[in-house]
Short mmCIF file of C-alpha atoms and ligand atoms in Angstrom, two decimals:
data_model
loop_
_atom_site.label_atom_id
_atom_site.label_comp_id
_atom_site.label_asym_id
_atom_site.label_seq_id
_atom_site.Cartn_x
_atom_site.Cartn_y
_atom_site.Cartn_z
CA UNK A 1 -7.21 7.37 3.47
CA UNK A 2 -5.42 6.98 -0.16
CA UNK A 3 -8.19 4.77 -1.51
CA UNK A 4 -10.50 7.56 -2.64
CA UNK A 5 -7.75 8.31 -4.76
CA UNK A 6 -6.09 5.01 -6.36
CA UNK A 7 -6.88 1.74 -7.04
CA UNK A 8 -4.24 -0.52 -5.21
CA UNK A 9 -4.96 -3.08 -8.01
CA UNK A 10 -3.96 -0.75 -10.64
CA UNK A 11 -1.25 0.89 -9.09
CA UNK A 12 0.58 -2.12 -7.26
CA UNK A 13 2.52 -2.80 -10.54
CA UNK A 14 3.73 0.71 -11.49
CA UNK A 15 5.50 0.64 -8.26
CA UNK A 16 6.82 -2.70 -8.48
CA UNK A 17 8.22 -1.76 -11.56
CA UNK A 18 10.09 1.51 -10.17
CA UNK A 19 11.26 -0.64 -7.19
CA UNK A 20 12.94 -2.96 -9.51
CA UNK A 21 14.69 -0.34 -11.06
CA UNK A 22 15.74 1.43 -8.27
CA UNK A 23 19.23 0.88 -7.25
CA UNK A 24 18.74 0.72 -3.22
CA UNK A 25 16.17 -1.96 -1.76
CA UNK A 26 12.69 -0.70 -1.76
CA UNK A 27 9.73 -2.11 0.65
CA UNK A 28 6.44 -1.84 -0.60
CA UNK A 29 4.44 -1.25 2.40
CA UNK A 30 0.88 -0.88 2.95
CA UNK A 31 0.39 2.04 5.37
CA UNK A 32 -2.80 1.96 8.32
CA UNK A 33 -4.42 -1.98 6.57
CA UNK A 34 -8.06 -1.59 8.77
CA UNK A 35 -9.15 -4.74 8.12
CA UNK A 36 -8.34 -7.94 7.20
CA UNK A 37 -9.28 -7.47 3.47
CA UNK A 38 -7.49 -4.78 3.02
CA UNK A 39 -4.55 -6.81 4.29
CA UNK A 40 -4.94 -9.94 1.70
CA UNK A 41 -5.73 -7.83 -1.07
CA UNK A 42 -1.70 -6.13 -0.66
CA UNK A 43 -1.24 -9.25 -0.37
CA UNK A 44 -2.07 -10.75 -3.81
CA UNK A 45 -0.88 -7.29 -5.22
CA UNK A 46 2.43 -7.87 -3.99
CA UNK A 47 3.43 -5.74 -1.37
CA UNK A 48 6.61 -6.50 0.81
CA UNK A 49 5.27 -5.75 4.04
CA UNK A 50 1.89 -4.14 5.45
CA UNK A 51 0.70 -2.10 8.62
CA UNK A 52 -2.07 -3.34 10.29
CA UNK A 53 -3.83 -0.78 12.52
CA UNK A 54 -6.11 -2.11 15.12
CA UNK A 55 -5.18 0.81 17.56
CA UNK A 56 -9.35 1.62 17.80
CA UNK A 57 -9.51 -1.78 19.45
CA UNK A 58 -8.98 -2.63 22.99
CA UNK A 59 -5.34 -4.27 23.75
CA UNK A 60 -7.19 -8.19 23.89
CA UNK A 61 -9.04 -7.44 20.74
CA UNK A 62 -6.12 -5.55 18.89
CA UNK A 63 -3.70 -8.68 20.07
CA UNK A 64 -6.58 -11.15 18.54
CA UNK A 65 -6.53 -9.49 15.42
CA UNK A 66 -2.86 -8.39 14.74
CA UNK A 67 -2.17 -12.20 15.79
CA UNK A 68 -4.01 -13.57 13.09
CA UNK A 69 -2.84 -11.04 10.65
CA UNK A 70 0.66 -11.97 11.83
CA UNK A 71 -0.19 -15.27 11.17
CA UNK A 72 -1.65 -15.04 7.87
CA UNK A 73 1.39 -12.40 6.43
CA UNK A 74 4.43 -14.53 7.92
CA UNK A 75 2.99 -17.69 5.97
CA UNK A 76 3.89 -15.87 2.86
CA UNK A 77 6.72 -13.83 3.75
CA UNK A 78 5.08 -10.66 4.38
CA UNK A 79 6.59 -8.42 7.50
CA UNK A 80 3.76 -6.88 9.97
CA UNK A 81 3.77 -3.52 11.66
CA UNK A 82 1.01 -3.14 14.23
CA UNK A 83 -0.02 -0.11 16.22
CA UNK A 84 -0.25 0.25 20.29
CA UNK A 85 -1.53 3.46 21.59
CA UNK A 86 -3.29 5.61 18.85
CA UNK A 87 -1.70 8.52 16.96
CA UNK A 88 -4.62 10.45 16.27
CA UNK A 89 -5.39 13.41 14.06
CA UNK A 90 -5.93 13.05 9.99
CA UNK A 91 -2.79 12.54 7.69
CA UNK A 92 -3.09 15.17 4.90
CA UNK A 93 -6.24 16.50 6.33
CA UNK A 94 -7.06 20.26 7.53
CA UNK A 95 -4.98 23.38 8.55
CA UNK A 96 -6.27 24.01 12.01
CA UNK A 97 -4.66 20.69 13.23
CA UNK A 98 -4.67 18.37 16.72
CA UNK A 99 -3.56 18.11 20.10
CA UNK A 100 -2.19 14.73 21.24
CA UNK A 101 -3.94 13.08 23.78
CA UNK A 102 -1.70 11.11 26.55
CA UNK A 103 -4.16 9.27 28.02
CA UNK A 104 -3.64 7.38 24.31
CA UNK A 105 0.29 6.91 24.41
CA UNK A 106 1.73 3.56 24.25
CA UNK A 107 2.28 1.82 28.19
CA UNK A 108 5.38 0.59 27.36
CA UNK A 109 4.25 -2.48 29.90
CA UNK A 110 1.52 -3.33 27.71
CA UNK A 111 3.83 -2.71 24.25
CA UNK A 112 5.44 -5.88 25.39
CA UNK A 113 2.60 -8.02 26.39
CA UNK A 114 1.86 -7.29 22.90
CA UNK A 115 4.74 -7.96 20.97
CA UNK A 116 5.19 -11.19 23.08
CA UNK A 117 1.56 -12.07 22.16
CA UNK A 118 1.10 -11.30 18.47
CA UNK A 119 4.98 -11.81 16.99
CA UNK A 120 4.65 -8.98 15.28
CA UNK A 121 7.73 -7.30 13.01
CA UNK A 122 7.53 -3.69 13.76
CA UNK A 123 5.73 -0.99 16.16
CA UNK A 124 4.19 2.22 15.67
CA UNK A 125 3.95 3.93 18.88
CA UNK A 126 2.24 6.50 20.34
CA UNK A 127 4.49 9.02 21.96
CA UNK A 128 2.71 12.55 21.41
CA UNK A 129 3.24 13.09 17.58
CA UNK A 130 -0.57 13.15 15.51
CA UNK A 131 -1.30 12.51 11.68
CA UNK A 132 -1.50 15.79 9.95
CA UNK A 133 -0.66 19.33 11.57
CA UNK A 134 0.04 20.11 15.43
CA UNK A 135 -1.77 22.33 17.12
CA UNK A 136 0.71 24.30 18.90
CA UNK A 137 4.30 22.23 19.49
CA UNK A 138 5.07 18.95 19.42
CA UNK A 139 5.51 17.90 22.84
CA UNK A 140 7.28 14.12 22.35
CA UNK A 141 7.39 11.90 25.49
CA UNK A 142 10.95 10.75 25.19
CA UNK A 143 11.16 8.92 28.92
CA UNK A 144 8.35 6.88 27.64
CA UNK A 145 9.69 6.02 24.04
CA UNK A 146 13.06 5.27 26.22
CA UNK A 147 11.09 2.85 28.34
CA UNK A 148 9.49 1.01 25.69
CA UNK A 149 12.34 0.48 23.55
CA UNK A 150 13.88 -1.26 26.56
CA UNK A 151 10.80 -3.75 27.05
CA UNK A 152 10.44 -4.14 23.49
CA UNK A 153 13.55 -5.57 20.90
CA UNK A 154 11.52 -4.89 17.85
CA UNK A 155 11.89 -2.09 15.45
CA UNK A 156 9.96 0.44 16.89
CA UNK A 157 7.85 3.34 13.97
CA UNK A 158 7.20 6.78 14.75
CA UNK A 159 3.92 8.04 12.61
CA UNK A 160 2.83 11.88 12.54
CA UNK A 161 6.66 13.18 10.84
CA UNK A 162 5.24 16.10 9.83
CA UNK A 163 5.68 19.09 12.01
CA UNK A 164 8.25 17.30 14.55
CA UNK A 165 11.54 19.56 14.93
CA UNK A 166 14.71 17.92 13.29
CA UNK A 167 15.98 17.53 16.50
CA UNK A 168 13.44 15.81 18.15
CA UNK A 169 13.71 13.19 15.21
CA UNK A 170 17.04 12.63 15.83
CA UNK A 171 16.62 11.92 19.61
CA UNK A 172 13.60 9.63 18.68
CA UNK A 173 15.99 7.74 15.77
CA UNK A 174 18.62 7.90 18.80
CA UNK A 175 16.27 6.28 21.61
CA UNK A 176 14.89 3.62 19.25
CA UNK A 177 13.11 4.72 15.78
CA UNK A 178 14.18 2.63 13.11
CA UNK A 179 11.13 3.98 10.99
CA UNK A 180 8.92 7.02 10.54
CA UNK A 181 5.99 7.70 8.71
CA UNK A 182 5.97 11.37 7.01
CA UNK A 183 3.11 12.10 4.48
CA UNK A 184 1.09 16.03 5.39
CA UNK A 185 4.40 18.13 4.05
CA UNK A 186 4.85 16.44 0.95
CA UNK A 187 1.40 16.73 0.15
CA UNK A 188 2.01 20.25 1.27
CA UNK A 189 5.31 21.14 -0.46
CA UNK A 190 3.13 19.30 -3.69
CA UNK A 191 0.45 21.64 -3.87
CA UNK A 192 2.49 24.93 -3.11
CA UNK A 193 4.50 24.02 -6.30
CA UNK A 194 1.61 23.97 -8.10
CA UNK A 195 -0.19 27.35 -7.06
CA UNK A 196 3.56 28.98 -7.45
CA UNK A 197 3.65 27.58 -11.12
CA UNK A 198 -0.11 28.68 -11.76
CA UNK A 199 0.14 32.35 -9.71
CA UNK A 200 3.67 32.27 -12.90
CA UNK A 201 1.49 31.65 -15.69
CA UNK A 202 -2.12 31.58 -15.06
CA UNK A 203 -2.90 30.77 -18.42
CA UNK A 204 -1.35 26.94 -17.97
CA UNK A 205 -3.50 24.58 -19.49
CA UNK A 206 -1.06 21.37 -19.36
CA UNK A 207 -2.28 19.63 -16.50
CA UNK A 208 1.12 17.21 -16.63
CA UNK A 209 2.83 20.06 -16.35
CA UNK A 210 1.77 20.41 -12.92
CA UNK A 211 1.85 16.78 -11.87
CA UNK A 212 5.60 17.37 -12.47
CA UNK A 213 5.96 20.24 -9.88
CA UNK A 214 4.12 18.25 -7.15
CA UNK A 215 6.84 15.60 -8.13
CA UNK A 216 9.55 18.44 -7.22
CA UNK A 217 7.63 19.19 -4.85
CA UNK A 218 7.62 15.75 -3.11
CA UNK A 219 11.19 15.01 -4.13
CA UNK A 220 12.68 17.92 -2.37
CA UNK A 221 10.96 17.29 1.22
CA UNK A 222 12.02 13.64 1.28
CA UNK A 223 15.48 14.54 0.12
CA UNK A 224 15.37 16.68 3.56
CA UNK A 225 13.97 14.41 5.59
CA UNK A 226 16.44 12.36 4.59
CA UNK A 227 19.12 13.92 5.59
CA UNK A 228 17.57 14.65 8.87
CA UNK A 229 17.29 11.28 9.72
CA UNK A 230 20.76 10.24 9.46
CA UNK A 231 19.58 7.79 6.51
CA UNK A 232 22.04 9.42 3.40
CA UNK A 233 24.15 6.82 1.77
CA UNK A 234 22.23 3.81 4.21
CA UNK A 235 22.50 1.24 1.49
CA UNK A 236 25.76 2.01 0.23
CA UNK A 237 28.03 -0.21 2.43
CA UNK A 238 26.15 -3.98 2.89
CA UNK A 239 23.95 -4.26 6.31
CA UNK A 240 21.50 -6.51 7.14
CA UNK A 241 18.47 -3.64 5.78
CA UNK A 242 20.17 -4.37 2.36
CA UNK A 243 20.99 -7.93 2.56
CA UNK A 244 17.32 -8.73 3.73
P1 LIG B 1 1.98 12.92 8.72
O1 LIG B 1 1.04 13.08 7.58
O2 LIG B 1 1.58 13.71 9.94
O3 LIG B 1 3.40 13.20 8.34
O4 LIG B 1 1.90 11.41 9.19
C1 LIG B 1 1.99 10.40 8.22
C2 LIG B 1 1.70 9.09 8.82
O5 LIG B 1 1.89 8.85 9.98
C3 LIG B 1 1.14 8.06 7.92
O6 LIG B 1 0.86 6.87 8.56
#
């Protein structure tokens, strides 16, 4: 959804460049690859590890493709997440928000069939959170994430962060998420800096000046999140994440 917005091309080496500097490890991941294009271009630009979302697809067809994706990626080094179930809704998208759909979760029978199947790395899951805002609560099916993190000895990913209670993220990290995906309250937190700073001084003209509040902005939710998922200080002592 980013690519109206950057060119992966152009942008893969600013990252790289901040990841290198950084003093923690830092994966540079491409998030919901559609096709297999998408996939080889991260590729050449560099990235670490990439998502490839064939959720749309029925299981045989989504195990077809994320097999030769898997395929392709571990020939070069290059970790795969795939996605079972769909997470629906629109990362970043309106305010009136969705409803998650069971019949869509992950069977946890059929999260194994697939892991066996395609060998891949990671997997997002669908457990009741959706891209973007909720309509109403969160309702998270925790029996069901329980179940498939005991047919399935990958690293399972939670997408849809935004809007899920703290502590329904720590029961999730607790039952088996090693990763989430959290996006709609940055973007958020980014643009109510920016109408704060321009409801200040109205008269602003220095458009960098407000790229540096949605960089607050941004900074201070992930700082949070964080903290709420038990990740402060992670790298600090050596584990196999940091050795990796
Ligand atoms: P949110 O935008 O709902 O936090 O979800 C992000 C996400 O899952 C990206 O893949």
């Amino acid at each position: 959804v980013h690519f109206d917005y950057v060119d992966m091309e152009a942008m893969a080496p600013v990252v790289q460049r901040a990841a290198q500097l950084a003093p923690i490890p830092v994966a540079l991941h491409l998030d919901h690859g559609l096709s297999l294009q998408t996939i080889v271009r991260a590729i050449r630009c560099g990235f670490t590890s990439v998502m490839y979302d064939g959720s749309e697809y029925p299981l045989e067809e989504n195990i077809r493709r994320t097999k030769q994706i898997v395929d392709i990626c571990h020939s070069v080094g290059v970790t795969v997440e795939a996605e079972l179930g769909q997470v629906t809704g629109g990362e970043g998208g309106s305010k009136e928000g969705t409803v998650a759909e069971p019949s869509l979760f992950t069977d946890p029978q059929e999260a194994a069939v697939f892991v066996e199947e395609t060998g891949v790395d990671a997997l997002a899951v669908a457990i009741g959170t959706v891209h973007g805002l909720y309509k109403g609560e969160p309702k998270l099916d925790f029996d069901r994430l329980a179940e498939i993190a005991r047919r399935v000895d990958i690293p399972l990913v939670l997408h849809g962060g935004t809007g899920v209670p703290d502590e329904d993220f720590k029961r999730a990290i607790q039952l088996g998420i090693c990763k989430v995906n959290f996006y709609t309250q940055t973007s958020i937190a980014a643009v109510n800096r920016i109408k704060e700073r321009l409801r200040k001084e109205p008269d602003l003209i220095k458009f960098p000046e407000l790229l540096l509040e949605a960089k607050i902005g941004i900074k201070e939710t992930v700082k949070r999140q964080i903290q709420v998922f038990g990740s402060v200080g992670m790298c600090d002592h050596p584990n196999p994440l940091c050795s990796s």
